CSV table of C-alpha atoms in Angstrom, one decimal:
chain,number,residue,atom,x,y,z
A,1,MET,CA,107.8,70.9,172.2
A,2,ALA,CA,109.4,67.7,173.7
A,3,LYS,CA,109.4,67.4,177.1
A,4,ASN,CA,112.7,67.3,179.4
A,5,GLU,CA,112.3,63.7,180.2
A,6,ASP,CA,111.8,62.8,176.3
A,7,PRO,CA,114.6,60.8,175.0
A,8,SER,CA,116.9,62.2,172.5
A,9,PHE,CA,118.0,60.6,169.3
A,10,VAL,CA,121.6,59.8,168.9
A,11,MET,CA,122.8,58.6,165.3
A,12,PHE,CA,124.4,55.1,165.6
A,13,SER,CA,123.0,54.6,169.2
A,14,THR,CA,121.7,51.4,170.3
A,15,ALA,CA,118.1,52.5,169.3
A,16,HIS,CA,119.5,53.4,165.5
A,17,ILE,CA,121.5,50.3,165.2
A,18,MET,CA,118.3,47.9,166.2
A,19,ALA,CA,116.1,49.9,163.9
A,20,GLY,CA,118.6,49.0,161.1
A,21,VAL,CA,118.5,45.3,162.2
A,22,VAL,CA,114.8,45.0,162.3
A,23,LEU,CA,114.8,46.5,158.9
A,24,CYS,CA,117.4,43.8,157.7
A,25,LEU,CA,115.5,41.1,159.1
A,26,SER,CA,112.3,42.4,157.8
A,27,ILE,CA,113.8,42.2,154.0
A,28,PHE,CA,115.6,39.0,154.6
A,29,LEU,CA,111.9,37.5,155.6
A,30,LEU,CA,110.3,39.1,152.6
A,31,PHE,CA,113.1,37.7,150.3
A,32,ILE,CA,112.3,34.0,151.8
A,33,LEU,CA,108.7,34.5,151.4
A,34,LYS,CA,108.9,35.3,147.5
A,35,GLN,CA,109.5,31.7,146.9
A,36,LYS,CA,105.9,31.6,146.9
A,37,ARG,CA,105.8,33.4,143.7
A,38,PRO,CA,103.1,35.7,142.7
A,39,HIS,CA,100.7,33.1,141.4
A,40,GLN,CA,100.1,31.8,145.0
A,41,LEU,CA,99.5,35.2,146.2
A,42,LYS,CA,96.3,36.0,144.7
A,43,LYS,CA,94.7,36.9,147.7
A,44,SER,CA,97.2,39.2,149.1
A,45,LEU,CA,94.7,42.3,148.4
A,46,LEU,CA,93.3,42.6,152.0
A,47,LEU,CA,97.0,42.4,153.4
A,48,GLU,CA,98.2,45.4,150.9
A,49,ARG,CA,95.2,47.4,152.0
A,50,PHE,CA,95.6,46.5,155.7
A,51,PHE,CA,99.3,47.6,155.5
A,52,ALA,CA,98.4,50.5,153.2
A,53,LEU,CA,96.0,51.8,156.1
A,54,SER,CA,98.4,51.2,159.1
A,55,LEU,CA,100.8,53.4,157.2
A,56,LEU,CA,98.2,56.1,156.6
A,57,ILE,CA,96.9,55.8,160.3
A,58,MET,CA,100.6,56.0,161.6
A,59,GLU,CA,101.1,59.2,159.4
A,60,VAL,CA,97.7,60.6,160.5
A,61,LEU,CA,98.6,59.9,164.4
A,62,TYR,CA,102.0,61.6,163.8
A,63,HIS,CA,100.3,65.0,162.5
A,64,VAL,CA,97.8,64.6,165.6
A,65,TRP,CA,100.8,64.5,167.9
A,66,MET,CA,102.5,67.2,166.1
A,67,ILE,CA,99.5,69.5,166.7
A,68,LYS,CA,98.6,68.6,170.4
A,69,ALA,CA,102.8,68.9,170.9
A,70,GLY,CA,102.8,72.4,169.5
A,71,ARG,CA,105.2,71.4,166.8
A,72,TRP,CA,102.7,71.6,163.6
A,73,ASP,CA,103.9,74.3,161.3
A,74,LEU,CA,103.8,75.2,157.6
A,75,SER,CA,107.4,75.7,157.3
A,76,ASN,CA,108.2,71.8,158.3
A,77,SER,CA,105.1,69.7,158.5
A,78,LEU,CA,103.5,69.6,155.0
A,79,PRO,CA,104.1,66.2,153.5
A,80,LEU,CA,106.8,67.6,150.9
A,81,GLU,CA,110.0,65.8,152.0
A,82,LEU,CA,110.9,63.2,149.6
A,83,CYS,CA,110.0,60.5,152.0
A,84,SER,CA,106.6,62.1,152.6
A,85,ILE,CA,105.8,61.9,149.0
A,86,SER,CA,107.1,58.7,148.4
A,87,LEU,CA,104.9,57.4,151.8
A,88,VAL,CA,101.8,58.8,149.9
A,89,ALA,CA,102.9,56.9,146.9
A,90,ALA,CA,103.6,53.8,148.6
A,91,ILE,CA,100.0,53.7,150.2
A,92,LEU,CA,98.4,54.7,146.7
A,93,LEU,CA,100.7,51.7,145.2
A,94,LEU,CA,99.5,49.4,147.8
A,95,TRP,CA,95.9,50.1,147.3
A,96,THR,CA,95.7,50.6,143.5
A,97,GLY,CA,98.8,48.3,142.3
A,98,ASN,CA,99.7,51.2,139.5
A,99,ARG,CA,102.8,50.5,137.7
A,100,HIS,CA,103.8,54.3,137.4
A,101,LEU,CA,103.5,54.7,141.3
A,102,TYR,CA,106.0,51.5,141.4
A,103,ASP,CA,108.4,53.1,139.6
A,104,PHE,CA,108.6,56.2,141.8
A,105,VAL,CA,108.4,54.0,145.0
A,106,PHE,CA,111.1,51.8,144.2
A,107,PHE,CA,113.6,54.3,142.7
A,108,ALA,CA,112.8,57.3,144.7
A,109,GLY,CA,111.3,55.6,147.6
A,110,ILE,CA,113.9,53.2,148.2
A,111,GLY,CA,116.6,55.8,147.4
A,112,GLY,CA,115.3,58.5,149.7
A,113,ALA,CA,114.3,56.1,152.5
A,114,LEU,CA,117.7,54.1,153.0
A,115,GLN,CA,119.6,57.2,153.1
A,116,ALA,CA,116.9,58.8,155.8
A,117,VAL,CA,117.3,55.6,157.9
A,118,ALA,CA,121.2,55.5,157.7
A,119,THR,CA,121.2,59.0,158.9
A,120,PRO,CA,117.8,60.2,160.4
A,121,ASP,CA,116.6,63.5,160.6
A,122,LEU,CA,115.1,62.7,164.0
A,123,ASP,CA,115.1,64.3,167.5
A,124,LEU,CA,113.1,61.8,169.8
A,125,SER,CA,114.5,58.4,170.0
A,126,TYR,CA,113.0,55.2,171.6
A,127,PRO,CA,110.5,54.6,173.0
A,128,HIS,CA,108.8,57.7,171.8
A,129,PHE,CA,105.8,57.7,169.3
A,130,ARG,CA,108.2,59.7,166.9
A,131,TYR,CA,111.0,57.0,166.7
A,132,PHE,CA,108.1,54.4,165.7
A,133,HIS,CA,106.6,56.4,163.3
A,134,PHE,CA,109.6,57.6,161.6
A,135,PHE,CA,111.0,54.1,161.1
A,136,TYR,CA,107.9,52.4,160.4
A,137,THR,CA,106.8,54.6,157.8
A,138,HIS,CA,110.3,54.7,156.3
A,139,PHE,CA,110.6,51.0,156.5
A,140,GLY,CA,107.1,50.6,154.8
A,141,ILE,CA,108.4,52.6,151.8
A,142,ILE,CA,111.2,50.1,151.3
A,143,LEU,CA,109.2,47.1,151.9
A,144,THR,CA,106.3,47.9,149.8
A,145,ALA,CA,108.9,48.5,146.7
A,146,LEU,CA,110.6,45.2,147.3
A,147,TYR,CA,107.1,43.6,148.3
A,148,PHE,CA,105.8,44.4,144.6
A,149,THR,CA,109.1,43.4,143.1
A,150,TRP,CA,109.5,40.0,144.8
A,151,MET,CA,105.9,39.1,145.4
A,152,LYS,CA,104.0,40.9,142.7
A,153,GLY,CA,106.1,40.3,139.5
A,154,PHE,CA,107.0,44.0,139.1
A,155,GLY,CA,110.2,45.0,138.1
A,156,PRO,CA,112.4,48.2,137.8
A,157,THR,CA,112.8,49.3,134.3
A,158,PHE,CA,115.5,51.9,132.9
A,159,LYS,CA,112.3,54.0,131.4
A,160,GLY,CA,111.1,53.9,135.1
A,161,ILE,CA,114.4,55.7,136.2
A,162,ILE,CA,113.9,58.2,133.4
A,163,LYS,CA,110.1,58.8,134.7
A,164,THR,CA,111.3,59.2,138.5
A,165,MET,CA,114.1,61.8,137.4
A,166,VAL,CA,111.4,63.8,135.4
A,167,ALA,CA,108.9,63.5,138.3
A,168,LEU,CA,111.5,64.5,140.8
A,169,ASN,CA,112.5,67.5,138.9
A,170,LEU,CA,109.2,68.8,138.2
A,171,LEU,CA,108.6,68.5,142.1
A,172,LEU,CA,111.7,70.5,142.8
A,173,PRO,CA,110.5,73.9,141.5
A,174,LEU,CA,107.1,73.6,143.4
A,175,VAL,CA,108.7,72.5,146.5
A,176,PHE,CA,111.2,75.5,146.3
A,177,ALA,CA,108.3,77.8,145.7
A,178,VAL,CA,106.6,76.3,148.8
A,179,ASN,CA,109.7,76.9,150.7
A,180,ILE,CA,110.0,80.4,150.0
A,181,PHE,CA,106.4,80.8,150.5
A,182,VAL,CA,106.4,79.4,154.2
A,183,HIS,CA,110.0,80.0,155.0
A,184,GLY,CA,110.9,76.3,155.0
A,185,ASN,CA,113.4,73.8,153.8
A,186,TYR,CA,111.2,71.0,152.5
A,187,MET,CA,113.3,68.4,150.5
A,188,PHE,CA,116.5,70.2,151.8
A,189,LEU,CA,116.4,72.8,148.9
A,190,ARG,CA,117.5,75.9,151.2
A,191,MET,CA,120.2,74.5,153.5
A,192,LYS,CA,121.5,71.1,154.6
A,193,PRO,CA,119.8,69.4,157.7
A,194,ILE,CA,121.5,70.9,160.9
A,195,GLY,CA,122.2,67.4,162.4
A,196,GLY,CA,124.4,66.2,159.5
A,197,SER,CA,123.6,63.6,156.6
A,198,LEU,CA,125.1,62.5,153.3
A,199,LEU,CA,124.5,65.8,151.9
A,200,ASP,CA,127.6,66.9,153.8
A,201,PHE,CA,129.7,65.0,151.5
A,202,LEU,CA,128.3,66.8,148.5
A,203,GLY,CA,129.7,70.1,148.4
A,204,PRO,CA,128.0,73.4,149.7
A,205,TYR,CA,124.6,74.9,149.0
A,206,PRO,CA,123.4,75.2,146.4
A,207,TRP,CA,125.8,72.8,144.7
A,208,TYR,CA,124.8,69.8,146.6
A,209,ILE,CA,121.5,70.1,144.8
A,210,LEU,CA,123.0,69.4,141.4
A,211,SER,CA,125.6,66.7,143.2
A,212,LEU,CA,122.4,65.1,144.3
A,213,GLU,CA,121.0,64.7,141.0
A,214,ALA,CA,124.0,62.6,140.0
A,215,VAL,CA,124.0,60.6,143.1
A,216,ALA,CA,120.3,60.0,142.5
A,217,ILE,CA,121.0,58.6,138.9
A,218,LEU,CA,123.8,56.8,140.1
A,219,MET,CA,121.8,55.0,142.8
A,220,PHE,CA,118.7,54.3,140.6
A,221,VAL,CA,120.8,52.8,137.8
A,222,SER,CA,122.6,50.6,140.6
A,223,LEU,CA,119.2,49.4,141.8
A,224,TRP,CA,117.9,48.7,138.1
A,225,LEU,CA,121.2,46.7,137.3
A,226,LEU,CA,120.8,44.8,140.7
A,227,PHE,CA,117.2,43.7,140.5
A,228,ARG,CA,117.0,43.5,136.7
A,229,LYS,CA,120.1,41.1,136.9
A,230,ARG,CA,118.3,39.0,139.6
A,231,ALA,CA,115.1,39.0,137.7
A,232,VAL,CA,116.9,37.8,134.8
A,233,ILE,CA,118.5,34.9,136.8
A,234,GLU,CA,115.0,33.7,138.8
A,235,GLU,CA,113.3,33.7,135.3
A,236,LYS,CA,115.7,31.2,134.1
A,237,LEU,CA,115.4,29.2,137.1
A,238,TRP,CA,111.8,29.0,137.1
A,239,SER,CA,111.2,28.7,133.3
C-alpha cells in the first residue's frame, strides 16, 4: 500500500494540468517535425524500437513496483484495461509497423488514452513513480498513433473503424469472463470507477456499456474525418 507521505492525485490539480500541457506540447512538436516527411525518416527504426523498449520497461517496472508495494493482485493488475491492451499494441506497432495494429492504436488507443488523461483513475501524484508511469504510457499510446500517421504515412480508414469495433467487441466477453473469475472490474465492465470519469454521463450500469459503444463509434468517426480531411489537404499541397 501507499505510504502516508505519498502524494495523492487530485483531478484538475496542478500536477494534472501540467501533464496535459506536456501532452499538448509533445503533440505540437511532433506536428512540427512531420514536415520532414516520411521519405526523410528512413533511419527512424532505431528510434521507434528505443521508444518501444522504453514503454515496455516502464510497464515492467510498474508491475515490479506493485509487487514490492503489495498492490499486485489478479483482480486489478492484469493488462486487460483498454489502455493496457492499447499499450501492448503500440509497443508491437513500433516494433513491427503492422497496419492492423495501427488501426487499433489509432482509434481505440487515442480514444481510450485521451479519456484516461482527462479523467485519470489514479491515486498517486507527482513526484511518485506511478504518476510518471501513468502519463508516460498513456502519452506513448497517443504519440505512437500520431507518429505513424504524420511521420510514417499511415492513415486512418473507415475499414479501420470497423476492424477496431469488431476487435473490441470480441475482447469484451473475454474480459467480462475474466472479471467474474478474478472478481475484477477490467475495462469497467462490472461498475464505474469510484473516483469518477466520463462514464458518469453515460447512464447507470449496465446501460453505460451500450452508451460507451455509441460514444466509441462517434469518437472513431470523428478521428477518421479529422485526419482523413487533413491527409487529403496535405496530399494536394505536396503533390
